[in-house]
Short mmCIF file of C-alpha atoms and ligand atoms in Angstrom, two decimals:
data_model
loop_
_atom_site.label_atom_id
_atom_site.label_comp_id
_atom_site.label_asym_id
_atom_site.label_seq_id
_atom_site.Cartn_x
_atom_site.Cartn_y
_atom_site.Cartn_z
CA UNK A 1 88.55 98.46 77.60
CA UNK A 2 90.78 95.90 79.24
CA UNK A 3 92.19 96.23 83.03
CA UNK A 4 95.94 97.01 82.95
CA UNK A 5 97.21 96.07 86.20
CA UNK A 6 100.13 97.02 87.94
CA UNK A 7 100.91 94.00 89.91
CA UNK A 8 102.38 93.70 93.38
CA UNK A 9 106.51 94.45 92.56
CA UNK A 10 107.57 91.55 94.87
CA UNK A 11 106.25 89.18 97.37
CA UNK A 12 107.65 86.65 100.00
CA UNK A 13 105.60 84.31 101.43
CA UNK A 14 105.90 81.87 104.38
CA UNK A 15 105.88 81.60 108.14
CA UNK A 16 108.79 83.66 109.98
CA UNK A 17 109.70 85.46 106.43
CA UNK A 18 108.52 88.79 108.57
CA UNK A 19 112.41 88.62 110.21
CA UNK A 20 113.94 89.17 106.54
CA UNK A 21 111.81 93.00 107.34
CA UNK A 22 115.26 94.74 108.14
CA UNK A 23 117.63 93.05 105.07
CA UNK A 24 114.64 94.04 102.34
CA UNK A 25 114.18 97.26 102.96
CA UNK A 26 118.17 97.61 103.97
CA UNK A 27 119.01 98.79 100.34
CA UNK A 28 116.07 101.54 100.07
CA UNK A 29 117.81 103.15 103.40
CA UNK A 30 119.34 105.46 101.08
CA UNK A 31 116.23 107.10 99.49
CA UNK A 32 115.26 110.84 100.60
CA UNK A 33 116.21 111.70 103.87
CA UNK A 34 117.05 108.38 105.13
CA UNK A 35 114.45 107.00 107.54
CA UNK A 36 111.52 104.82 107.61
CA UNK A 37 108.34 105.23 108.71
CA UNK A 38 106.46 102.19 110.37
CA UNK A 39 102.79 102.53 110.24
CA UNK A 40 101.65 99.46 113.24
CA UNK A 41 98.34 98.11 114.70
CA UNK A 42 97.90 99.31 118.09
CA UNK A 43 97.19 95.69 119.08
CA UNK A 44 101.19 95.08 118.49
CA UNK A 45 102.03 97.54 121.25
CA UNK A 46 103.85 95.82 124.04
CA UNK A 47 103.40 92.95 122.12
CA UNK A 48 106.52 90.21 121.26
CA UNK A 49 106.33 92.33 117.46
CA UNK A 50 107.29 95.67 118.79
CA UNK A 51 111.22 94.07 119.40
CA UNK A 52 111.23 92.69 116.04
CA UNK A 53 110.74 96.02 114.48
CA UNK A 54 114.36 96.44 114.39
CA UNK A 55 113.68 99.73 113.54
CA UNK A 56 116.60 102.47 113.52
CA UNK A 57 116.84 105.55 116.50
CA UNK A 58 116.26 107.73 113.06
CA UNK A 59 112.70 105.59 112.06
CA UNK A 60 109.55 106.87 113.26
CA UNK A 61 107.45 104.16 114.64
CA UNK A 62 103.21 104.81 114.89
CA UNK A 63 101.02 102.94 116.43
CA UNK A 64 97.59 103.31 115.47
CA UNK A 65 93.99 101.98 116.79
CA UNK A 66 91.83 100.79 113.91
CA UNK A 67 88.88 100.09 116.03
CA UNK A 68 87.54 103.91 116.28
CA UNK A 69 86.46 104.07 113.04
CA UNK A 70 87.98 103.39 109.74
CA UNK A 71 90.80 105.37 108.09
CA UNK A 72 89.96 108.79 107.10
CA UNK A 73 91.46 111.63 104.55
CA UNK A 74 91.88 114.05 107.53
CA UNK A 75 93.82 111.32 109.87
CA UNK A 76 96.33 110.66 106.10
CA UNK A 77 96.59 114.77 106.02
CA UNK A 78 97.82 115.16 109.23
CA UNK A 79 99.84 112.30 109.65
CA UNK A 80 101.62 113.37 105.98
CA UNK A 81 101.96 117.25 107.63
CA UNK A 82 103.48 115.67 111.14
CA UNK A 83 106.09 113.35 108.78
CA UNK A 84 106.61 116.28 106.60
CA UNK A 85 107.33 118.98 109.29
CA UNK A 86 108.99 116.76 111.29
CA UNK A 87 111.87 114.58 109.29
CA UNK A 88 110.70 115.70 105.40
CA UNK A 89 110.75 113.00 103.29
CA UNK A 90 111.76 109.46 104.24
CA UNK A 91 112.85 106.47 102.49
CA UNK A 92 109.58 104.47 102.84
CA UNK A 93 106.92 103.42 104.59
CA UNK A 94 106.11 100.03 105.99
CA UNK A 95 102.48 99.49 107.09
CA UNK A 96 102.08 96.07 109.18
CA UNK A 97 98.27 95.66 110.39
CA UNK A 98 94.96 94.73 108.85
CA UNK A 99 92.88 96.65 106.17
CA UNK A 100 93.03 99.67 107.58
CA UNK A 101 96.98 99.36 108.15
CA UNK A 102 97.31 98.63 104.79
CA UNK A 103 94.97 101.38 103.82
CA UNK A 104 96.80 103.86 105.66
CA UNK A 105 100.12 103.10 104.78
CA UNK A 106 99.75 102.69 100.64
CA UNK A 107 98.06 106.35 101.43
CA UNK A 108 100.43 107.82 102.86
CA UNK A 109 102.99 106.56 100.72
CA UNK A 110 100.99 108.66 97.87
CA UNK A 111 100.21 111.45 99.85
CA UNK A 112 104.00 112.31 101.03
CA UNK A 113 104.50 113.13 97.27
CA UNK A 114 101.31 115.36 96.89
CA UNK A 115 100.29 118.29 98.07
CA UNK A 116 97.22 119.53 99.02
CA UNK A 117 94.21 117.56 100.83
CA UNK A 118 93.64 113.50 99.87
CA UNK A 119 90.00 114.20 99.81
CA UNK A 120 90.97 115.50 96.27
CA UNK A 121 92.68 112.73 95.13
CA UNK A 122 89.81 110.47 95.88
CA UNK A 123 88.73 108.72 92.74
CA UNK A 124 90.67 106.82 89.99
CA UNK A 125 94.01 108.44 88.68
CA UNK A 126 93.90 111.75 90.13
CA UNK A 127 96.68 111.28 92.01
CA UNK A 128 99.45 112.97 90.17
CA UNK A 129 103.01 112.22 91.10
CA UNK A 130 104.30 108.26 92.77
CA UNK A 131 104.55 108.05 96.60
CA UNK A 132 107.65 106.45 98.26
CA UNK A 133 108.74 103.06 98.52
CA UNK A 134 105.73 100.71 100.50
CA UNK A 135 105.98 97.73 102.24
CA UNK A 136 102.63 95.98 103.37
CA UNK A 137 103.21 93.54 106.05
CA UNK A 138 99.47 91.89 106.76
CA UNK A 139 98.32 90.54 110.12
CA UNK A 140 94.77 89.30 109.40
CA UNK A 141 93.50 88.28 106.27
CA UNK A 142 90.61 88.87 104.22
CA UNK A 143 90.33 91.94 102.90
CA UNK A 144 92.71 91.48 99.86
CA UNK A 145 93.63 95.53 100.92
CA UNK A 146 97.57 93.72 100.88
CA UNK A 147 97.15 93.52 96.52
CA UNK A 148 94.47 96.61 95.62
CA UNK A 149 95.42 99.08 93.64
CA UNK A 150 93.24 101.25 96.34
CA UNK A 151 93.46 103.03 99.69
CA UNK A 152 89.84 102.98 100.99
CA UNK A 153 89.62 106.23 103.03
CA UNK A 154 86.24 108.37 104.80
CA UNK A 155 86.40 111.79 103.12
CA UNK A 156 83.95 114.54 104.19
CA UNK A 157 81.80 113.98 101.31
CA UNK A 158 82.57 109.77 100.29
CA UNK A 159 83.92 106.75 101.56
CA UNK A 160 86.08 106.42 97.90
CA UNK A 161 89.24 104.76 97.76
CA UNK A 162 92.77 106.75 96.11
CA UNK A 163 92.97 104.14 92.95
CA UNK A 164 96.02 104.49 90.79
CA UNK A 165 98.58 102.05 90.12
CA UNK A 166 101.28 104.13 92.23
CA UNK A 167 99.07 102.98 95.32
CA UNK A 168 99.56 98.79 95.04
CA UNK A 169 102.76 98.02 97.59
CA UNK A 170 106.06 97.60 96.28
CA UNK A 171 106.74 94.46 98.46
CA UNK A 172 104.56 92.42 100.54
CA UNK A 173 105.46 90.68 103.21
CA UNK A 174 103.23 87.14 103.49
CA UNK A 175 103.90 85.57 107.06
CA UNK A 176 100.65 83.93 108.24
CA UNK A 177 102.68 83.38 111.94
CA UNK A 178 101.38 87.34 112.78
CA UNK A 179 98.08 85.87 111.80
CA UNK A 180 98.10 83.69 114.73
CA UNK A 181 96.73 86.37 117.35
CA UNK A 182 93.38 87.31 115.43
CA UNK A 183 90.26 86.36 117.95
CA UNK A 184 87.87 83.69 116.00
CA UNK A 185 85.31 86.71 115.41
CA UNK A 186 87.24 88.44 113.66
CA UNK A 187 89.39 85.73 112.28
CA UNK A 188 85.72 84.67 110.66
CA UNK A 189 84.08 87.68 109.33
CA UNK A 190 87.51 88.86 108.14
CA UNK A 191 87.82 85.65 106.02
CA UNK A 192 84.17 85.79 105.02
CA UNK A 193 85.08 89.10 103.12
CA UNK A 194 87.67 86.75 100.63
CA UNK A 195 84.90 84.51 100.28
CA UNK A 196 82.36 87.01 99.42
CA UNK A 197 85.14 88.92 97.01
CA UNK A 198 85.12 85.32 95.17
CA UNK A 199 81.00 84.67 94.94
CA UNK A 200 80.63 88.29 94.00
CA UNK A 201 83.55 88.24 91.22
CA UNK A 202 81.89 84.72 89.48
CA UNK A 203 78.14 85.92 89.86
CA UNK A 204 78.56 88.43 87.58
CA UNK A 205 78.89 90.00 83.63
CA UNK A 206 82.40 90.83 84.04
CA UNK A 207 83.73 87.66 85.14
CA UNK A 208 86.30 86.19 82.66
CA UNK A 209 88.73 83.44 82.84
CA UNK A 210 91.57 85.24 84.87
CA UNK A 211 89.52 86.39 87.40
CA UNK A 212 87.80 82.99 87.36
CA UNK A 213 91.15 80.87 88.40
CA UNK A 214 92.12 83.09 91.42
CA UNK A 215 88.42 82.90 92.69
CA UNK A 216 88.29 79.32 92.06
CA UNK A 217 91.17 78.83 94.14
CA UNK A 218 90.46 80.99 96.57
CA UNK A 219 87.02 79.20 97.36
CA UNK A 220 88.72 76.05 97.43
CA UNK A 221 90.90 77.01 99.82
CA UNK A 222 88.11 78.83 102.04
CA UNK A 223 86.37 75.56 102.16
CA UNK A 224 89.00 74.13 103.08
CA UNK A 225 89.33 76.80 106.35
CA UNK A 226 85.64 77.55 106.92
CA UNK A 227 83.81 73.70 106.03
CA UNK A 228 86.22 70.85 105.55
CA UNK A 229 86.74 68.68 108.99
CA UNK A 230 90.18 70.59 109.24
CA UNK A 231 88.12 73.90 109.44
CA UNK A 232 89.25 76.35 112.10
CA UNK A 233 92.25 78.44 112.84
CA UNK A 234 95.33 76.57 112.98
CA UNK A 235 99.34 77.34 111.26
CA UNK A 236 97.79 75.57 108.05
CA UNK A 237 94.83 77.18 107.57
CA UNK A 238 96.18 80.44 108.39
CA UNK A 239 98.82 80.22 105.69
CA UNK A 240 95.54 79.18 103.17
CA UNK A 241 93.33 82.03 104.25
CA UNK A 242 96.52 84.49 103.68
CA UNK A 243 96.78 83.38 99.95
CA UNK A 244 93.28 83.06 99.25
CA UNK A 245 92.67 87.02 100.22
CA UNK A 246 95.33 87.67 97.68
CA UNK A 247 93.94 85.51 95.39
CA UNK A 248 90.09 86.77 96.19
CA UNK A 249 91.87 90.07 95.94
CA UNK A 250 93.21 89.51 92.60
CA UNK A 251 90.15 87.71 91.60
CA UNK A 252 87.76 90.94 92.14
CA UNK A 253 90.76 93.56 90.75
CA UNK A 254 90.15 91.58 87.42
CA UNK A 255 86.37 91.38 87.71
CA UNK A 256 84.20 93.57 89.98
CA UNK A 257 82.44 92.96 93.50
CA UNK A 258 78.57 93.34 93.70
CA UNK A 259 75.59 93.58 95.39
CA UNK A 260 76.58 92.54 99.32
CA UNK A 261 79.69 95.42 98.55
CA UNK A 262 77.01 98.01 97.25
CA UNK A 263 75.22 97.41 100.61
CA UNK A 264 78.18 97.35 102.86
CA UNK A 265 79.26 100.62 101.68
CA UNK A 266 76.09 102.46 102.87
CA UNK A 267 76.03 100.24 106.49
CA UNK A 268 79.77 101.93 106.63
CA UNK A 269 79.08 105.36 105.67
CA UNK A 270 75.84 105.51 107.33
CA UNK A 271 76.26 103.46 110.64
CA UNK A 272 80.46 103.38 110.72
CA UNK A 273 79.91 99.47 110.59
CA UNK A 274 83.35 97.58 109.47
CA UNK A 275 83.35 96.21 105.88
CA UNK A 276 83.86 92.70 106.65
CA UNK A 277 81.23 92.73 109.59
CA UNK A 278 78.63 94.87 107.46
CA UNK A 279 79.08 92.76 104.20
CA UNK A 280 78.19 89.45 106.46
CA UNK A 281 75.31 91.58 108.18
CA UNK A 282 74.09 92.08 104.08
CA UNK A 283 75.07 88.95 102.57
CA UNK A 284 73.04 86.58 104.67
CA UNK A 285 69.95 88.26 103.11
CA UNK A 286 71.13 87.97 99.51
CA UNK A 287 70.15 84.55 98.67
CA UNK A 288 67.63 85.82 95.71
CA UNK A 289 71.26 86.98 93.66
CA UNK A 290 73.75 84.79 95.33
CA UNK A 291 72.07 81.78 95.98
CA UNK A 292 74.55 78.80 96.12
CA UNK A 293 76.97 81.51 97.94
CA UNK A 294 74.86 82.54 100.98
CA UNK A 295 73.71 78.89 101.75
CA UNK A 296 77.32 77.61 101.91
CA UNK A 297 78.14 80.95 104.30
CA UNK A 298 75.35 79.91 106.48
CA UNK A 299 76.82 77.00 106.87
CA UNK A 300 80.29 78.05 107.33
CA UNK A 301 78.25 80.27 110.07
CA UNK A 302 76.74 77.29 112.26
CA UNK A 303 79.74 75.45 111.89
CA UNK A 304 81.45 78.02 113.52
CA UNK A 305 78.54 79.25 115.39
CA UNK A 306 79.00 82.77 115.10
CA UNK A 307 76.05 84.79 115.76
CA UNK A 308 74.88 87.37 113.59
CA UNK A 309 72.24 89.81 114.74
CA UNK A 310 68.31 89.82 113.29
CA UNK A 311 66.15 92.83 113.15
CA UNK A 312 68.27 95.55 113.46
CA UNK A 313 66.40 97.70 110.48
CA UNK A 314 63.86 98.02 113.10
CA UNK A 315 65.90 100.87 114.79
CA UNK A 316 66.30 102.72 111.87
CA UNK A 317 64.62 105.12 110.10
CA UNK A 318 63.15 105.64 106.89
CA UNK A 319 66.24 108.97 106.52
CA UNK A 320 68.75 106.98 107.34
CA UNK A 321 67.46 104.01 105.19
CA UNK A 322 67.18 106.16 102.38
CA UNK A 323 70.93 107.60 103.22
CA UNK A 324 72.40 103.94 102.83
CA UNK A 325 69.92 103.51 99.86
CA UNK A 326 71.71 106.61 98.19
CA UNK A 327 75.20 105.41 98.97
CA UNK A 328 74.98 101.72 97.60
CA UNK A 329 72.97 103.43 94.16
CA UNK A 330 75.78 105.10 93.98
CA UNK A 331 77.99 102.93 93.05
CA UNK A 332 76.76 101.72 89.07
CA UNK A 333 79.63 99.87 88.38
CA UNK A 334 78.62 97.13 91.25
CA UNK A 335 75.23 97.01 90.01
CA UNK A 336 76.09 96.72 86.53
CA UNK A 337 78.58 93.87 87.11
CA UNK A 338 75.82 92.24 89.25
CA UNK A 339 72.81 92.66 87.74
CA UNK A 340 73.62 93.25 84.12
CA UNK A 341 73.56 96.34 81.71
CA UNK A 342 69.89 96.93 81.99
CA UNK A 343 70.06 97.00 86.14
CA UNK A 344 68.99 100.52 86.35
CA UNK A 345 65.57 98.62 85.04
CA UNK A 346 65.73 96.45 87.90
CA UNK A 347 66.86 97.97 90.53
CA UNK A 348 65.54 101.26 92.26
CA UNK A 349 66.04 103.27 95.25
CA UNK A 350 63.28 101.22 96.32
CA UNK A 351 64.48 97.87 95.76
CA UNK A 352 67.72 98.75 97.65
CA UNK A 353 65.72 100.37 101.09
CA UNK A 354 63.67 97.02 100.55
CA UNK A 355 67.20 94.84 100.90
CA UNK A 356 68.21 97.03 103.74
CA UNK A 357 64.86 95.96 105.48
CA UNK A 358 65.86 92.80 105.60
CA UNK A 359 68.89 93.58 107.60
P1 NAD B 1 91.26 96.10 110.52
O1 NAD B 1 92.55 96.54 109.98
O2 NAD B 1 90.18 97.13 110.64
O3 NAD B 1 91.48 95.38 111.90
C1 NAD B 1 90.42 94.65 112.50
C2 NAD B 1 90.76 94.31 113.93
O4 NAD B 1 91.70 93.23 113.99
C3 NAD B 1 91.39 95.44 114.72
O5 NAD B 1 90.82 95.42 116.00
C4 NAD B 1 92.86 95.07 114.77
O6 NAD B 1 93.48 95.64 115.89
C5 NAD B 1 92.78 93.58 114.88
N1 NAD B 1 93.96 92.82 114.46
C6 NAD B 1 94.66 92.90 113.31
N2 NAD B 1 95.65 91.99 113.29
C7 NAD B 1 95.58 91.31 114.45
C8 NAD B 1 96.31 90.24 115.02
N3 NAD B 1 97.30 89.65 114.36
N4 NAD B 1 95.95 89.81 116.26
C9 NAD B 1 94.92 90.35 116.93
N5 NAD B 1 94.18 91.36 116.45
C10 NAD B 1 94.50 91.84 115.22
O7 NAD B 1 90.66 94.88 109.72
P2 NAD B 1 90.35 94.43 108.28
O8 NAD B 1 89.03 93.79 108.37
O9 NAD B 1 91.50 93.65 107.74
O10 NAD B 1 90.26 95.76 107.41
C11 NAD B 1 89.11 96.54 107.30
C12 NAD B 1 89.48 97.79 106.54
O11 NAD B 1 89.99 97.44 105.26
C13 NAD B 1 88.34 98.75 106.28
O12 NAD B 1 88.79 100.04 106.61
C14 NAD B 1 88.05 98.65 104.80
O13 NAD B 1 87.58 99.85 104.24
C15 NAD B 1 89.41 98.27 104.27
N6 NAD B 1 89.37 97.53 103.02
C16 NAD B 1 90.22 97.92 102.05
C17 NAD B 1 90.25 97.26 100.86
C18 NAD B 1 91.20 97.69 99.80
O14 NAD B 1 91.21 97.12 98.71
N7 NAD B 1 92.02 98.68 100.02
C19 NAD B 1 89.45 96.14 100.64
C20 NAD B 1 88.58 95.76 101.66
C21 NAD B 1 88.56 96.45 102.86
ZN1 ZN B 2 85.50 93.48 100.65
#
């Protein structure tokens, strides 16, 4: 079976396009009761952004700190209940931030429209009825969360994302100027999770021609930000690394991500590391799979000499090895992509814990 994708419905791109915020979403004011809901990263408080909101005395404006720990069903269920309760159903919501922003806002969107708890709805097309209008508005890039057709949330029970094609935004908005802020540590490990997306989406059986031209471009244009002499974070490479995490985004919607995502998935669930910071923790280890990939990120390391820590598998234990073992097994479609149809052959429990070691 062939992916059908519902693509993003529109997109504008280029620096200061976040002041045309108020005109797009103008004509959806009508819609439900009326109001939008803005869904902003905590680091925007007090910040120059919070006046150019131009939000309406009948919005709702939140603004939430990522850093605790990454979104969760239980923070979507009661933020849907407060909205509910509070104003019932508004026109949209617009979620301006990084991957968790995004996250949050494309599922809330969903889960304004259905009832129950999201942990339920966690999983591909069990979501039931469209959310509301959504508007993602990115502010670092990397993650590619801005084009998914997912909304990565902890559950009780999984860190599973709600996947339908009712979740992908209805408009993006593409202004690398909000970019500008991001500290270089997070500018870097945020951008290594596009370039990983891209390595992970060639090295594998389901790569195919379509997938192949947005990660080819994407990589070009990471080299360009993370190795050429231009390297670093300046208004032209910021506007790159913006379209190459849609384009690394698109790239991995079309094939599939691998073994360095397997990993990072148990280093989240287990340890409550952050994707792009636990896939750079895993990848540096994976040169027997990725070879050409983790040399040129090892470079793209010293050149920007950020320091990434050694021997931290030390401090764990065998149980909570084993846990992160569990997590990444679980997730056969990575595996297959990576390692081939056979990979249950080649890769065990075992082999996994043995990968972890290395961390
Ligand atoms: P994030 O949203 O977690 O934010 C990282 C940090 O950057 C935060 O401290 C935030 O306050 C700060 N920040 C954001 N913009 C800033 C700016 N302009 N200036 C200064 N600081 C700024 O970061 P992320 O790495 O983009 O996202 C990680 C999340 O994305 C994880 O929860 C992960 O599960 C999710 N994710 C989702 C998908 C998807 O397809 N839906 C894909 C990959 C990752
Ligand atoms: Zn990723």
């Amino acid at each position: 079976m062939h992916k059908n994708f519902k693509n993003i419905e529109k997109t504008v791109f280029g620096r200061g396009s976040f002041n045309q915020l108020s005109e797009i979403i103008e004509p959806k004011r009508n819609l439900n009761n009326k109001y939008f809901v803005y869904i902003v990263d905590a680091y925007f408080k007090g910040k120059d952004l919070e006046n150019r909101l131009h939000s309406k005395p009948e919005d709702i404006v939140y603004f939430i700190d990522v850093d605790p720990h990454e979104p969760t069903t239980e923070q979507i269920d009661q933020l849907r209940n407060e909205i509910l309760n509070s104003k019932g159903l508004p026109s949209g919501v617009i979620g301006i931030g990084g991957g968790s922003i995004m996250d949050i806002a494309k599922a809330l969107s969903l889960m304004l429209r259905n009832e129950g708890k999201s942990q339920q709805y966690q999983g591909l097309n069990l979501i039931k009825n469209p959310g509301v209008y959504h508007v993602g508005i990115p502010t670092i890039s990397g993650t590619g969360a801005e084009c998914s057709m997912t909304a990565v949330l902890t559950g009780p029970e999984k860190k599973l994302g709600l996947k339908c094609e009712w979740t992908v935004f209805d408009q993006l908005i593409l202004d690398s100027e909000l970019t500008a802020s991001v500290p270089v540590d997070k500018w870097f490990f945020t951008g290594m999770d596009t370039f990983i997306h891209c390595i992970e989406s060639r090295d594998g059986i389901l790569n195919n021609a379509y997938s192949m031209a947005y990660g080819e471009e994407s990589l070009k244009l990471c080299r360009d930000i993370f190795l050429s002499e231009k390297s670093g974070q300046n208004a032209e490479n910021d506007d790159k690394l913006m379209v190459a995490s849609l384009m690394g985004g698109l790239s991995l919607t079309y094939s599939e991500v691998g073994v360095c995502h397997a990993l990072s998935y148990g280093l989240s669930k287990i340890f409550g590391e952050k994707h792009c910071y636990a896939n750079c923790l895993a990848f540096q280890h994976l040169s027997d799979y990725y070879p050409e990939g983790v040399a040129e990120f090892k470079t793209m390391l010293q050149k920007h000499s950020i320091q990434l820590p050694s021997g931290l598998s030390k401090n764990w234990s065998d149980e909570e090895i084993t846990a992160m073992a569990n997590v990444a097994y679980n997730l056969p479609h990575m595996w297959n992509h990576a390692i081939g149809e056979d990979w249950k052959a080649k890769i065990t429990i075992e082999t996994i814990k043995d990968l972890y070691k290395r961390i």
